[in-house]
Each structure stands twice: as C-alpha cells, then as structure tokens.
C-alpha cells in the first residue's frame, strides 16, 4: 500500500491533503451483469464458432471468414478476455480521496472528480462498497435505457474506455474508511 500512497502523493497539488488511499479488491471479479453476460457469451461463441466451422469447410468467401473470426474473438472476450482487462485494472488502478479531489490513477493516466460533489451513490455488497458519481444521467434523453444502458457494463471489463461512464471506485473492501473520507470532503 506504500507504493500506492507514493503514486498518489506524486499527483497531489500544493496544500492538498490526502485523506484515503486504496484499491479495488482483486479477488472480486464477478458483478451482477455476469448473470446474463456469461450465458450470452457462451451462446454467442458457440453460434459463431459453429458458423465459422461451417463457412471454413464449405469454402466460403474469405471476407465471411474474417467477419466470423472477428465475431468469435468478440465472444471470447466476453467469456474470458474481459476478466484479464478487469484484473489488470484492479492491479494497477489506485483510488484516493483528498480534501479537494477523488482520483483514480495508474501512473500513466489520472481521472478525477471534485470531492465536494454530492451526486454520488453507494452500492454495498457483502464486504465491499462501490461508490459512483452520476456523470451519465444526461444520456437519459439520448438513448433507450439512458444512463442505465451505459452503467450496466461498468466494472465488467467490457467498459473498454472507463472514462466514458460514471466516475467510480469499484469493489473497495475498506468501505468505512472510504465513506468517512468522502463524507468529510463533501459534508454529506
């Protein structure tokens, strides 16, 4: 945890006080969305693999083989590749709360939000907490399903660009300390 603290301290502004530093629990890989993503991935991959084998043995046009191969790779990502993405993020992302900002950094990129914002919500599960700020509610008028259509992929490994959804700290085991730090900064 000292390495994580040093990483965050190198990104602090003058006079900024560090209140909490933590990480996502690397042992927590599954989320609610996996209840439908896993069966969908199995069906998708089986269907596309069957089509690819049929197309390859039936001397289909090479473009068909390329498209089916790409769809097969997509299915394999849903089944397993996304967990590699998620595991990498859990190992490299460091979360921090200061008296001014909430940060997620991995040493190369840093995302942040104002710590005084009060539009955050807490999702508690057994032994963990996820805190997310509402950065996508403006999508409610643009898409069917609105912000929920974006949020459903959060923390699944399918959110290939995590900066495009809500700002969030996922699967934190040190829930009380994190929430105390957030309550201190926003006064909520």
Backbone as ProteinMPNN parsed JSONL, in Angstrom:
{"seq_chain_A": "XXXXXXXXXXXXXXXXXXXXXXXXXXXXXXXXXXXXXXXXXXXXXXXXXXXXXXXXXXXXXXXXXXXXXXXXXXXXXXXXXXXXXXXXXXXXXXXXXXXXXXXXXXXXXXXXXXXXXXXXXXXXXXXXXXXXXXXXXXXXXXXXXXXXXXXXXXXXXXXXXXXXXXXXXXXXXXXXXXXXXXXXXXXX", "coords_chain_A": {"N_chain_A": [[0.824, -1.2, 0.0], [2.119, 1.123, 0.448], [3.417, 1.784, -1.896], [1.251, 2.466, -3.511], [0.339, 4.716, -2.133], [2.544, 6.44, -2.489], [2.41, 6.77, -5.265], [0.027, 8.226, -5.538], [0.596, 10.48, -3.958], [2.483, 11.76, -5.52], [0.92, 13.034, -7.323], [-0.502, 14.998, -6.094], [-1.754, 18.308, -5.528], [-0.342, 21.496, -4.542], [-0.619, 21.979, -1.091], [-2.718, 20.232, -0.839], [-4.517, 17.792, 0.943], [-4.168, 14.391, 1.67], [-6.614, 12.045, 2.249], [-7.499, 9.398, 2.107], [-6.39, 6.292, 0.738], [-6.619, 3.621, -1.531], [-7.451, 0.463, -3.117], [-9.178, -1.448, -5.645], [-10.653, -4.535, -4.761], [-8.813, -7.278, -5.665], [-9.706, -9.875, -5.633], [-12.348, -9.923, -6.167], [-14.166, -10.54, -8.776], [-16.539, -10.982, -10.216], [-19.652, -9.489, -11.178], [-23.046, -8.25, -10.908], [-23.999, -8.106, -13.557], [-22.805, -10.241, -14.805], [-24.497, -12.375, -14.608], [-26.099, -12.424, -16.852], [-24.258, -11.895, -18.87], [-22.396, -14.007, -19.016], [-23.933, -16.41, -19.812], [-24.874, -15.367, -22.262], [-22.439, -14.923, -23.59], [-21.508, -17.554, -23.88], [-23.498, -18.703, -25.538], [-23.323, -16.979, -27.784], [-20.63, -17.36, -28.605], [-20.609, -20.124, -29.162], [-22.506, -20.246, -31.238], [-21.329, -18.586, -33.215], [-18.873, -19.91, -33.573], [-19.741, -22.352, -34.602], [-20.843, -21.454, -37.004], [-18.518, -20.44, -38.182], [-16.918, -22.73, -38.508], [-18.563, -24.145, -40.265], [-18.553, -22.353, -42.43], [-15.832, -22.347, -43.104], [-15.348, -24.997, -43.827], [-17.066, -25.173, -45.936], [-16.023, -23.737, -47.961], [-16.341, -20.846, -47.969], [-16.511, -17.348, -48.858], [-13.539, -15.43, -48.37], [-13.922, -12.997, -46.965], [-16.176, -13.464, -45.414], [-15.171, -15.352, -43.648], [-13.326, -13.76, -42.278], [-15.001, -11.87, -41.023], [-16.577, -13.573, -39.401], [-14.537, -14.637, -37.825], [-13.717, -12.351, -36.43], [-16.067, -11.874, -34.983], [-16.059, -14.159, -33.437], [-13.787, -13.709, -31.852], [-14.759, -11.542, -30.409], [-16.766, -12.813, -28.896], [-15.128, -14.531, -27.377], [-13.786, -12.626, -25.896], [-15.871, -11.636, -24.32], [-16.39, -13.924, -22.828], [-13.916, -14.499, -21.506], [-11.693, -12.763, -21.929], [-12.34, -10.193, -21.021], [-12.117, -10.437, -18.295], [-9.402, -10.499, -17.951], [-8.785, -7.874, -18.641], [-10.141, -6.567, -16.571], [-8.812, -7.631, -14.31], [-6.259, -6.583, -14.736], [-6.789, -3.809, -14.423], [-7.564, -3.798, -11.727], [-5.176, -4.464, -10.517], [-3.539, -2.324, -11.204], [-4.832, 0.204, -10.933], [-5.162, 2.87, -8.656], [-6.98, 4.203, -6.004], [-7.977, 7.307, -4.573], [-8.809, 9.721, -2.069], [-8.863, 13.09, -1.539], [-8.763, 16.27, 0.17], [-9.825, 17.825, -1.765], [-10.191, 16.478, -4.219], [-11.261, 13.416, -5.85], [-9.513, 10.662, -6.894], [-8.479, 8.463, -9.538], [-5.842, 6.637, -10.459], [-3.209, 5.262, -12.471], [-0.615, 5.645, -12.788], [0.111, 6.267, -15.389], [-2.176, 7.457, -16.498], [-4.567, 9.698, -15.103], [-7.664, 10.007, -13.649], [-10.166, 12.178, -12.426], [-12.432, 13.676, -10.052], [-14.368, 16.287, -8.578], [-14.155, 16.433, -5.133], [-16.079, 17.546, -3.556], [-18.504, 17.137, -4.707], [-21.872, 16.04, -4.495], [-23.391, 14.149, -5.723], [-23.046, 11.38, -5.6], [-23.44, 7.857, -5.281], [-23.914, 4.914, -3.318], [-23.138, 1.516, -3.537], [-23.531, -1.217, -1.813], [-22.172, -4.385, -1.221], [-21.682, -7.7, 0.004], [-19.141, -7.242, 2.155], [-17.891, -5.332, 0.548], [-17.743, -2.128, -1.131], [-19.007, -0.012, -3.646], [-18.575, 3.116, -5.032], [-20.073, 5.555, -6.925], [-20.198, 8.345, -9.099], [-22.626, 10.437, -10.6], [-22.28, 10.773, -13.779], [-23.438, 10.288, -16.192], [-26.147, 10.76, -16.467], [-27.164, 12.596, -18.227], [-27.459, 11.218, -20.53], [-29.924, 10.085, -20.484], [-31.899, 11.161, -22.094], [-30.966, 10.688, -24.604], [-30.572, 7.984, -25.353], [-32.276, 4.839, -25.605], [-33.041, 3.4, -22.617], [-31.154, 4.966, -21.504], [-28.899, 6.303, -19.11], [-28.618, 3.962, -17.675], [-28.145, 2.051, -19.603], [-25.517, 2.497, -20.171], [-24.277, 2.232, -17.686], [-24.603, -0.483, -17.066], [-22.468, -1.933, -18.043], [-20.338, -1.182, -16.565], [-17.456, -1.863, -14.693], [-17.14, -4.447, -15.648], [-15.232, -5.199, -17.434], [-15.881, -4.974, -19.995], [-16.228, -2.385, -20.424], [-14.453, -0.73, -22.167], [-13.341, 1.777, -22.309], [-12.977, 3.29, -19.561], [-13.271, 5.926, -18.737], [-15.483, 6.946, -19.96], [-17.885, 6.417, -18.776], [-19.703, 6.634, -15.686], [-17.846, 8.235, -13.109], [-16.1, 6.252, -10.856], [-15.377, 4.25, -7.926], [-14.553, 1.053, -7.541], [-15.552, -1.971, -5.886], [-14.349, -1.804, -3.251], [-12.784, -2.889, -0.361], [-12.225, -1.655, 2.024], [-14.456, -0.18, 3.14], [-15.686, 1.509, 5.162], [-13.685, 3.395, 5.864], [-13.259, 4.635, 3.378], [-15.827, 5.759, 2.871], [-16.029, 7.456, 5.1], [-13.995, 9.323, 4.502], [-15.064, 10.436, 2.147], [-17.454, 11.553, 3.128], [-16.359, 13.476, 4.781], [-15.175, 15.266, 2.961], [-17.276, 16.199, 1.299], [-19.275, 16.915, 2.994], [-21.655, 15.632, 3.264]], "CA_chain_A": [[0.0, 0.0, 0.0], [3.022, 2.284, 0.432], [3.646, 2.122, -3.305], [0.031, 3.154, -3.958], [0.353, 6.044, -1.498], [3.562, 7.258, -3.176], [1.89, 7.091, -6.59], [-0.97, 9.294, -5.392], [1.242, 11.681, -3.422], [3.181, 12.449, -6.613], [-0.079, 13.738, -8.124], [-1.212, 15.984, -5.27], [-1.486, 19.729, -5.734], [0.196, 22.169, -3.353], [-1.547, 22.177, 0.004], [-3.802, 19.249, -0.864], [-4.356, 16.771, 1.984], [-4.593, 13.041, 1.305], [-7.453, 11.505, 3.319], [-7.662, 7.948, 1.987], [-5.822, 5.64, -0.444], [-6.986, 2.217, -1.581], [-7.562, -0.208, -4.412], [-10.262, -2.387, -5.827], [-10.288, -5.862, -4.28], [-8.521, -8.126, -6.826], [-10.391, -11.153, -5.517], [-13.758, -9.761, -6.527], [-14.165, -10.422, -10.233], [-17.864, -11.068, -10.812], [-20.645, -8.468, -10.833], [-24.422, -8.669, -11.24], [-24.173, -8.229, -15.01], [-22.295, -11.539, -15.259], [-25.612, -13.329, -14.652], [-26.552, -12.547, -18.241], [-23.131, -11.831, -19.804], [-21.775, -15.323, -19.194], [-24.729, -17.252, -20.723], [-24.869, -14.749, -23.59], [-21.13, -15.193, -24.185], [-21.445, -18.965, -24.264], [-24.36, -18.895, -26.716], [-22.743, -16.224, -28.905], [-19.401, -18.008, -29.053], [-20.965, -21.416, -29.769], [-23.191, -19.975, -32.502], [-20.366, -18.07, -34.195], [-17.889, -20.96, -33.86], [-20.409, -23.295, -35.499], [-20.905, -20.796, -38.312], [-17.165, -20.326, -38.731], [-16.511, -24.068, -38.96], [-19.35, -24.426, -41.466], [-18.086, -21.498, -43.523], [-14.481, -22.765, -43.495], [-15.415, -26.281, -44.541], [-17.893, -25.001, -47.128], [-15.287, -22.831, -48.859], [-16.984, -19.535, -48.018], [-15.679, -16.213, -49.268], [-12.615, -15.045, -47.289], [-14.474, -11.895, -46.164], [-17.08, -14.082, -44.44], [-14.308, -15.95, -42.625], [-12.755, -12.67, -41.48], [-16.07, -11.329, -40.175], [-16.905, -14.575, -38.387], [-13.394, -14.714, -36.9], [-13.799, -11.175, -35.556], [-17.188, -12.099, -34.061], [-15.618, -15.189, -32.489], [-12.909, -13.022, -30.898], [-15.639, -10.763, -29.53], [-17.353, -13.766, -27.957], [-14.087, -14.98, -26.455], [-13.536, -11.515, -24.973], [-16.977, -11.622, -23.356], [-16.235, -15.094, -21.952], [-12.719, -14.536, -20.666], [-10.768, -11.649, -22.119], [-12.717, -9.034, -20.204], [-11.611, -10.649, -16.937], [-8.0, -10.083, -17.99], [-8.833, -6.411, -18.591], [-10.558, -6.192, -15.224], [-7.729, -7.974, -13.388], [-5.2, -5.592, -14.944], [-7.202, -2.567, -13.775], [-7.546, -3.977, -10.271], [-3.774, -4.474, -10.084], [-2.813, -1.086, -11.494], [-5.539, 1.43, -10.533], [-5.126, 3.277, -7.255], [-8.032, 5.151, -5.673], [-7.598, 8.224, -3.495], [-9.681, 10.839, -1.727], [-8.164, 14.202, -0.894], [-9.715, 17.273, 0.623], [-10.327, 18.544, -2.942], [-10.485, 15.634, -5.374], [-11.239, 11.958, -5.793], [-8.637, 10.295, -8.004], [-8.166, 7.101, -9.953], [-4.622, 6.767, -11.248], [-2.422, 4.043, -12.659], [0.748, 6.081, -13.06], [0.147, 6.86, -16.735], [-3.335, 8.332, -16.634], [-5.274, 10.011, -13.865], [-9.005, 10.559, -13.778], [-10.518, 12.797, -11.157], [-13.663, 14.439, -9.919], [-14.379, 17.189, -7.421], [-14.539, 15.696, -3.92], [-17.223, 18.205, -2.916], [-19.744, 16.733, -5.367], [-22.762, 15.251, -3.633], [-24.22, 13.274, -6.555], [-22.535, 10.025, -5.6], [-24.295, 6.854, -4.666], [-23.165, 3.79, -2.764], [-23.664, 0.176, -3.764], [-22.868, -2.127, -0.863], [-22.335, -5.822, -1.339], [-21.058, -8.336, 1.16], [-17.721, -6.966, 2.36], [-17.343, -4.365, -0.404], [-18.563, -0.982, -1.487], [-18.7, 0.715, -4.872], [-19.089, 4.481, -4.988], [-20.07, 6.106, -8.281], [-20.752, 9.68, -9.28], [-23.535, 10.442, -11.747], [-21.744, 11.523, -14.914], [-24.075, 9.858, -17.434], [-27.607, 10.945, -16.474], [-27.518, 13.386, -19.409], [-27.768, 10.277, -21.61], [-31.293, 9.584, -20.346], [-32.725, 11.641, -23.197], [-30.355, 10.344, -25.881], [-30.609, 6.569, -25.68], [-33.249, 3.996, -24.944], [-32.362, 2.872, -21.444], [-30.397, 6.087, -20.949], [-27.656, 6.087, -18.385], [-28.526, 2.562, -17.25], [-27.56, 1.262, -20.69], [-24.072, 2.679, -20.056], [-23.837, 1.736, -16.371], [-24.65, -1.939, -16.941], [-21.182, -2.519, -18.41], [-19.311, -0.692, -15.658], [-16.76, -2.838, -13.861], [-17.257, -5.799, -16.214], [-14.144, -5.453, -18.367], [-16.391, -4.61, -21.322], [-16.161, -0.929, -20.477], [-13.085, -0.605, -22.653], [-12.89, 3.129, -22.013], [-13.65, 3.557, -18.292], [-13.522, 7.342, -18.552], [-16.688, 7.359, -20.674], [-19.054, 6.182, -17.939], [-19.666, 7.352, -14.421], [-16.617, 8.148, -12.329], [-16.435, 5.312, -9.798], [-14.394, 3.461, -7.192], [-15.23, -0.234, -7.538], [-15.202, -3.141, -5.073], [-13.404, -1.425, -2.202], [-13.019, -3.641, 0.873], [-12.081, -0.701, 3.127], [-15.646, 0.639, 2.894], [-15.941, 2.546, 6.166], [-12.687, 4.456, 5.743], [-13.549, 5.364, 2.143], [-17.042, 6.571, 3.05], [-15.705, 8.533, 6.046], [-13.245, 10.336, 3.772], [-15.992, 11.122, 1.243], [-18.351, 12.382, 3.948], [-15.572, 14.6, 5.268], [-14.925, 16.245, 1.904], [-18.478, 16.816, 0.695], [-20.193, 17.366, 4.042], [-22.928, 14.907, 3.118]], "C_chain_A": [[0.866, 1.261, 0.0], [3.294, 2.742, -0.998], [2.447, 2.892, -3.86], [-0.009, 4.572, -3.392], [1.361, 6.968, -2.187], [3.079, 7.69, -4.565], [0.899, 8.254, -6.52], [-0.314, 10.582, -4.912], [1.976, 12.46, -4.503], [2.217, 13.254, -7.488], [-0.872, 14.782, -7.331], [-0.813, 17.398, -5.651], [-0.94, 20.33, -4.455], [-0.896, 22.376, -2.318], [-2.69, 21.186, 0.066], [-3.514, 18.143, 0.155], [-4.937, 15.443, 1.527], [-5.348, 12.433, 2.478], [-7.552, 9.984, 3.293], [-7.021, 7.471, 0.698], [-6.217, 4.168, -0.39], [-7.017, 1.689, -3.0], [-8.842, -1.027, -4.444], [-9.776, -3.762, -5.371], [-10.049, -6.786, -5.476], [-9.214, -9.486, -6.776], [-11.85, -11.093, -5.924], [-13.85, -9.5, -8.03], [-15.561, -10.379, -10.847], [-18.775, -9.956, -10.292], [-22.022, -8.985, -11.256], [-24.624, -8.92, -12.733], [-23.678, -9.57, -15.545], [-23.389, -12.6, -15.303], [-26.158, -13.476, -16.058], [-25.392, -12.507, -19.231], [-22.503, -13.202, -20.052], [-22.63, -16.237, -20.081], [-24.776, -16.691, -22.145], [-23.552, -15.047, -24.305], [-20.989, -16.621, -24.659], [-22.265, -19.207, -25.53], [-23.775, -18.224, -27.953], [-21.54, -16.969, -29.478], [-19.7, -19.347, -29.731], [-21.606, -21.213, -31.135], [-22.193, -19.526, -33.565], [-19.329, -19.132, -34.552], [-18.475, -22.002, -34.814], [-20.483, -22.712, -36.915], [-19.552, -20.704, -38.974], [-16.674, -21.675, -39.254], [-17.263, -24.427, -40.243], [-18.879, -23.618, -42.658], [-16.71, -21.946, -44.013], [-14.508, -24.072, -44.27], [-16.235, -26.185, -45.813], [-17.294, -24.046, -48.128], [-16.019, -21.512, -49.075], [-15.989, -18.471, -48.47], [-14.78, -15.808, -48.095], [-13.149, -13.904, -46.409], [-15.428, -12.427, -45.088], [-16.273, -14.698, -43.301], [-13.704, -14.885, -41.709], [-13.801, -12.112, -40.519], [-16.423, -12.314, -39.072], [-15.774, -14.735, -37.365], [-13.404, -13.544, -35.928], [-14.93, -11.336, -34.541], [-16.853, -13.176, -33.031], [-14.694, -14.574, -31.436], [-13.715, -12.178, -29.918], [-16.276, -11.668, -28.481], [-16.347, -14.268, -26.937], [-13.72, -13.88, -25.459], [-14.623, -11.451, -23.908], [-16.821, -12.771, -22.36], [-15.038, -15.003, -21.018], [-11.807, -13.338, -20.761], [-11.074, -10.447, -21.241], [-12.249, -9.194, -18.764], [-10.124, -10.318, -16.845], [-7.905, -8.567, -17.917], [-9.144, -5.955, -17.166], [-9.455, -6.481, -14.207], [-6.58, -6.974, -13.506], [-5.554, -4.271, -14.261], [-7.134, -2.672, -12.262], [-6.117, -3.979, -9.734], [-3.101, -3.125, -10.233], [-3.508, 0.191, -11.023], [-5.463, 1.641, -9.024], [-6.195, 4.343, -7.068], [-7.55, 6.043, -4.54], [-8.669, 9.285, -3.306], [-8.811, 11.876, -1.031], [-9.225, 15.182, -0.396], [-10.311, 18.062, -0.539], [-10.839, 17.643, -4.062], [-10.607, 14.166, -4.97], [-10.507, 11.527, -7.056], [-8.658, 8.799, -8.272], [-6.951, 7.249, -10.854], [-3.939, 5.418, -11.371], [-0.964, 4.373, -12.951], [0.899, 6.718, -14.424], [-0.995, 7.853, -16.927], [-3.977, 8.53, -15.265], [-6.623, 10.599, -14.227], [-9.377, 11.123, -12.419], [-11.888, 13.443, -11.225], [-13.555, 15.283, -8.664], [-14.902, 16.427, -6.208], [-15.741, 16.326, -3.223], [-18.549, 17.864, -3.582], [-20.574, 15.865, -4.434], [-23.625, 14.275, -4.429], [-23.66, 11.853, -6.653], [-23.505, 9.097, -4.888], [-23.438, 5.643, -4.297], [-23.89, 2.491, -3.08], [-22.867, -0.761, -2.858], [-23.196, -3.572, -1.216], [-21.589, -6.426, -0.159], [-19.553, -8.063, 1.198], [-17.112, -5.927, 1.44], [-18.299, -3.199, -0.596], [-18.065, -0.441, -2.83], [-19.342, 2.082, -4.734], [-18.964, 5.041, -6.396], [-20.724, 7.477, -8.281], [-21.547, 9.691, -10.573], [-23.005, 11.36, -12.847], [-22.449, 11.19, -16.221], [-25.58, 10.114, -17.467], [-28.065, 11.799, -17.654], [-27.846, 12.475, -20.597], [-29.206, 9.791, -21.567], [-32.201, 10.037, -21.486], [-32.177, 11.232, -24.561], [-30.581, 8.894, -26.305], [-31.757, 5.882, -24.966], [-32.513, 3.32, -23.792], [-31.473, 3.895, -20.786], [-29.119, 5.682, -20.253], [-27.516, 4.648, -17.904], [-27.935, 1.685, -18.345], [-26.043, 1.398, -20.706], [-23.565, 2.034, -18.773], [-23.794, 0.22, -16.281], [-23.318, -2.606, -17.276], [-20.043, -2.058, -17.505], [-18.754, -1.84, -14.829], [-16.928, -4.271, -14.358], [-16.044, -6.179, -17.058], [-14.579, -5.181, -19.793], [-16.417, -3.097, -21.506], [-14.736, -0.561, -20.891], [-12.512, 0.791, -22.46], [-13.573, 3.584, -20.729], [-13.941, 5.034, -18.051], [-14.811, 7.813, -19.198], [-17.947, 7.138, -19.869], [-19.008, 7.058, -16.703], [-18.288, 7.201, -13.787], [-16.928, 7.262, -11.136], [-15.197, 4.685, -9.171], [-15.068, 2.118, -6.931], [-14.658, -1.211, -6.507], [-14.14, -2.849, -4.016], [-13.76, -2.179, -0.923], [-12.976, -2.727, 2.099], [-13.223, 0.322, 3.082], [-15.808, 1.778, 3.884], [-14.957, 3.705, 6.047], [-12.92, 5.288, 4.483], [-14.754, 6.281, 2.331], [-16.818, 7.695, 4.048], [-14.966, 9.665, 5.348], [-14.154, 11.13, 2.835], [-16.946, 12.028, 2.008], [-17.628, 13.609, 4.465], [-15.43, 15.673, 4.201], [-16.184, 16.928, 1.397], [-19.474, 17.285, 1.736], [-21.548, 16.685, 3.985], [-23.119, 13.895, 4.201]], "O_chain_A": [[0.411, 2.334, -0.396], [3.389, 3.939, -1.271], [2.619, 3.862, -4.598], [-0.353, 5.517, -4.102], [1.067, 8.137, -2.438], [3.308, 8.824, -4.988], [0.937, 9.158, -7.355], [-0.635, 11.661, -5.409], [2.083, 13.684, -4.421], [2.652, 14.066, -8.305], [-1.812, 15.378, -7.857], [0.324, 17.651, -6.048], [-1.065, 19.729, -3.388], [-1.971, 22.888, -2.631], [-3.55, 21.291, 0.941], [-2.4, 17.623, 0.219], [-6.071, 15.384, 1.053], [-4.803, 12.313, 3.575], [-7.676, 9.351, 4.341], [-7.093, 8.154, -0.324], [-6.157, 3.541, 0.668], [-6.657, 2.382, -3.952], [-9.49, -1.261, -3.423], [-8.613, -4.11, -5.577], [-10.983, -7.057, -6.232], [-9.292, -10.173, -7.795], [-12.511, -12.127, -6.014], [-13.638, -8.378, -8.491], [-15.738, -9.785, -11.91], [-18.686, -9.541, -9.136], [-22.134, -10.035, -11.888], [-25.34, -9.843, -13.121], [-24.089, -9.991, -16.626], [-23.226, -13.623, -15.968], [-26.634, -14.551, -16.422], [-25.521, -13.037, -20.335], [-22.122, -13.516, -21.179], [-22.095, -16.801, -21.035], [-24.723, -17.445, -23.117], [-23.549, -15.386, -25.488], [-20.416, -16.877, -25.719], [-21.79, -19.835, -26.477], [-23.733, -18.815, -29.031], [-21.448, -17.182, -30.687], [-19.106, -19.666, -30.761], [-21.286, -21.928, -32.084], [-22.211, -20.03, -34.688], [-18.942, -19.245, -35.715], [-17.791, -22.477, -35.721], [-20.216, -23.405, -37.896], [-19.438, -20.868, -40.189], [-16.078, -21.744, -40.329], [-16.675, -24.95, -41.19], [-18.81, -24.133, -43.774], [-16.45, -21.927, -45.216], [-13.782, -24.238, -45.25], [-16.109, -27.041, -46.688], [-17.978, -23.592, -49.046], [-16.283, -21.109, -50.208], [-14.778, -18.687, -48.458], [-15.219, -15.84, -46.946], [-12.847, -13.864, -45.216], [-15.474, -11.894, -43.979], [-16.644, -14.58, -42.134], [-13.587, -15.094, -40.502], [-13.518, -11.905, -39.339], [-16.553, -11.917, -37.914], [-16.029, -14.945, -36.179], [-13.132, -13.717, -34.74], [-14.774, -10.978, -33.374], [-17.309, -13.113, -31.889], [-14.812, -14.89, -30.252], [-13.386, -12.11, -28.733], [-16.317, -11.318, -27.302], [-16.675, -14.414, -25.76], [-13.383, -14.168, -24.31], [-14.333, -11.237, -22.731], [-17.095, -12.599, -21.172], [-15.135, -15.391, -19.854], [-11.206, -12.938, -19.765], [-10.163, -9.764, -20.774], [-12.009, -8.2, -18.079], [-9.64, -9.905, -15.791], [-7.048, -8.028, -17.216], [-8.484, -5.064, -16.631], [-9.194, -5.657, -13.331], [-5.997, -6.567, -12.501], [-4.709, -3.676, -13.592], [-6.696, -1.738, -11.59], [-5.879, -3.539, -8.609], [-2.187, -2.805, -9.473], [-2.828, 1.177, -10.739], [-5.669, 0.72, -8.233], [-6.307, 5.272, -7.869], [-6.813, 5.602, -3.657], [-9.342, 9.692, -4.253], [-8.115, 11.576, -0.061], [-10.425, 14.943, -0.529], [-11.206, 18.881, -0.331], [-11.789, 17.986, -4.765], [-10.133, 13.74, -3.916], [-10.837, 11.972, -8.156], [-8.829, 7.984, -7.365], [-7.018, 7.907, -11.892], [-4.065, 4.552, -10.505], [-0.178, 3.498, -13.314], [1.725, 7.613, -14.603], [-0.799, 8.95, -17.451], [-3.936, 7.656, -14.4], [-6.721, 11.553, -15.0], [-8.954, 10.606, -11.385], [-12.423, 13.716, -12.299], [-12.732, 15.009, -7.79], [-15.982, 15.839, -6.263], [-16.36, 15.684, -2.374], [-19.607, 18.252, -3.087], [-20.038, 15.056, -3.677], [-24.509, 13.636, -3.858], [-23.795, 11.204, -7.69], [-24.276, 9.506, -4.02], [-22.387, 5.394, -4.887], [-25.104, 2.386, -2.91], [-21.697, -1.052, -3.105], [-24.347, -3.923, -1.473], [-20.931, -5.707, 0.594], [-18.793, -8.585, 0.381], [-15.915, -5.659, 1.54], [-19.485, -3.271, -0.273], [-16.865, -0.418, -3.104], [-20.51, 2.195, -4.364], [-17.888, 5.008, -6.992], [-21.683, 7.726, -7.551], [-21.177, 9.021, -11.537], [-23.252, 12.565, -12.841], [-22.101, 11.748, -17.262], [-26.235, 9.712, -18.429], [-29.231, 11.736, -18.043], [-28.452, 12.927, -21.569], [-29.668, 9.151, -22.512], [-33.175, 9.356, -21.806], [-32.854, 11.412, -25.573], [-30.76, 8.614, -27.491], [-32.16, 6.28, -23.873], [-31.455, 2.726, -24.0], [-31.073, 3.723, -19.634], [-28.362, 4.838, -20.733], [-26.396, 4.163, -17.742], [-27.289, 0.68, -18.048], [-25.351, 0.51, -21.201], [-22.533, 1.363, -18.779], [-23.018, -0.319, -15.492], [-23.065, -3.728, -16.838], [-18.905, -2.501, -17.665], [-19.501, -2.681, -14.329], [-16.864, -5.21, -13.565], [-15.848, -7.355, -17.365], [-13.751, -5.158, -20.704], [-16.606, -2.598, -22.615], [-13.924, -0.138, -20.067], [-11.292, 0.954, -22.451], [-14.637, 4.2, -20.786], [-14.793, 5.356, -17.224], [-15.205, 8.964, -19.011], [-19.003, 7.639, -20.255], [-18.349, 8.098, -16.686], [-17.645, 6.159, -13.919], [-17.928, 7.491, -10.456], [-14.133, 4.6, -9.784], [-16.044, 2.048, -6.185], [-13.448, -1.268, -6.287], [-13.149, -3.571, -3.907], [-14.897, -2.117, -0.455], [-13.631, -3.008, 3.103], [-12.989, 1.527, 2.998], [-16.048, 2.914, 3.473], [-15.353, 4.867, 6.121], [-12.794, 6.512, 4.518], [-14.694, 7.46, 1.981], [-17.358, 8.787, 3.871], [-15.269, 10.836, 5.572], [-14.033, 12.351, 2.736], [-17.215, 13.15, 1.579], [-18.228, 14.678, 4.576], [-15.55, 16.862, 4.497], [-16.159, 18.121, 1.095], [-20.428, 17.987, 1.399], [-22.496, 17.148, 4.618], [-24.136, 13.201, 4.225]]}, "name": "protein", "num_of_chains": 1, "seq": "XXXXXXXXXXXXXXXXXXXXXXXXXXXXXXXXXXXXXXXXXXXXXXXXXXXXXXXXXXXXXXXXXXXXXXXXXXXXXXXXXXXXXXXXXXXXXXXXXXXXXXXXXXXXXXXXXXXXXXXXXXXXXXXXXXXXXXXXXXXXXXXXXXXXXXXXXXXXXXXXXXXXXXXXXXXXXXXXXXXXXXXXXXXX"}
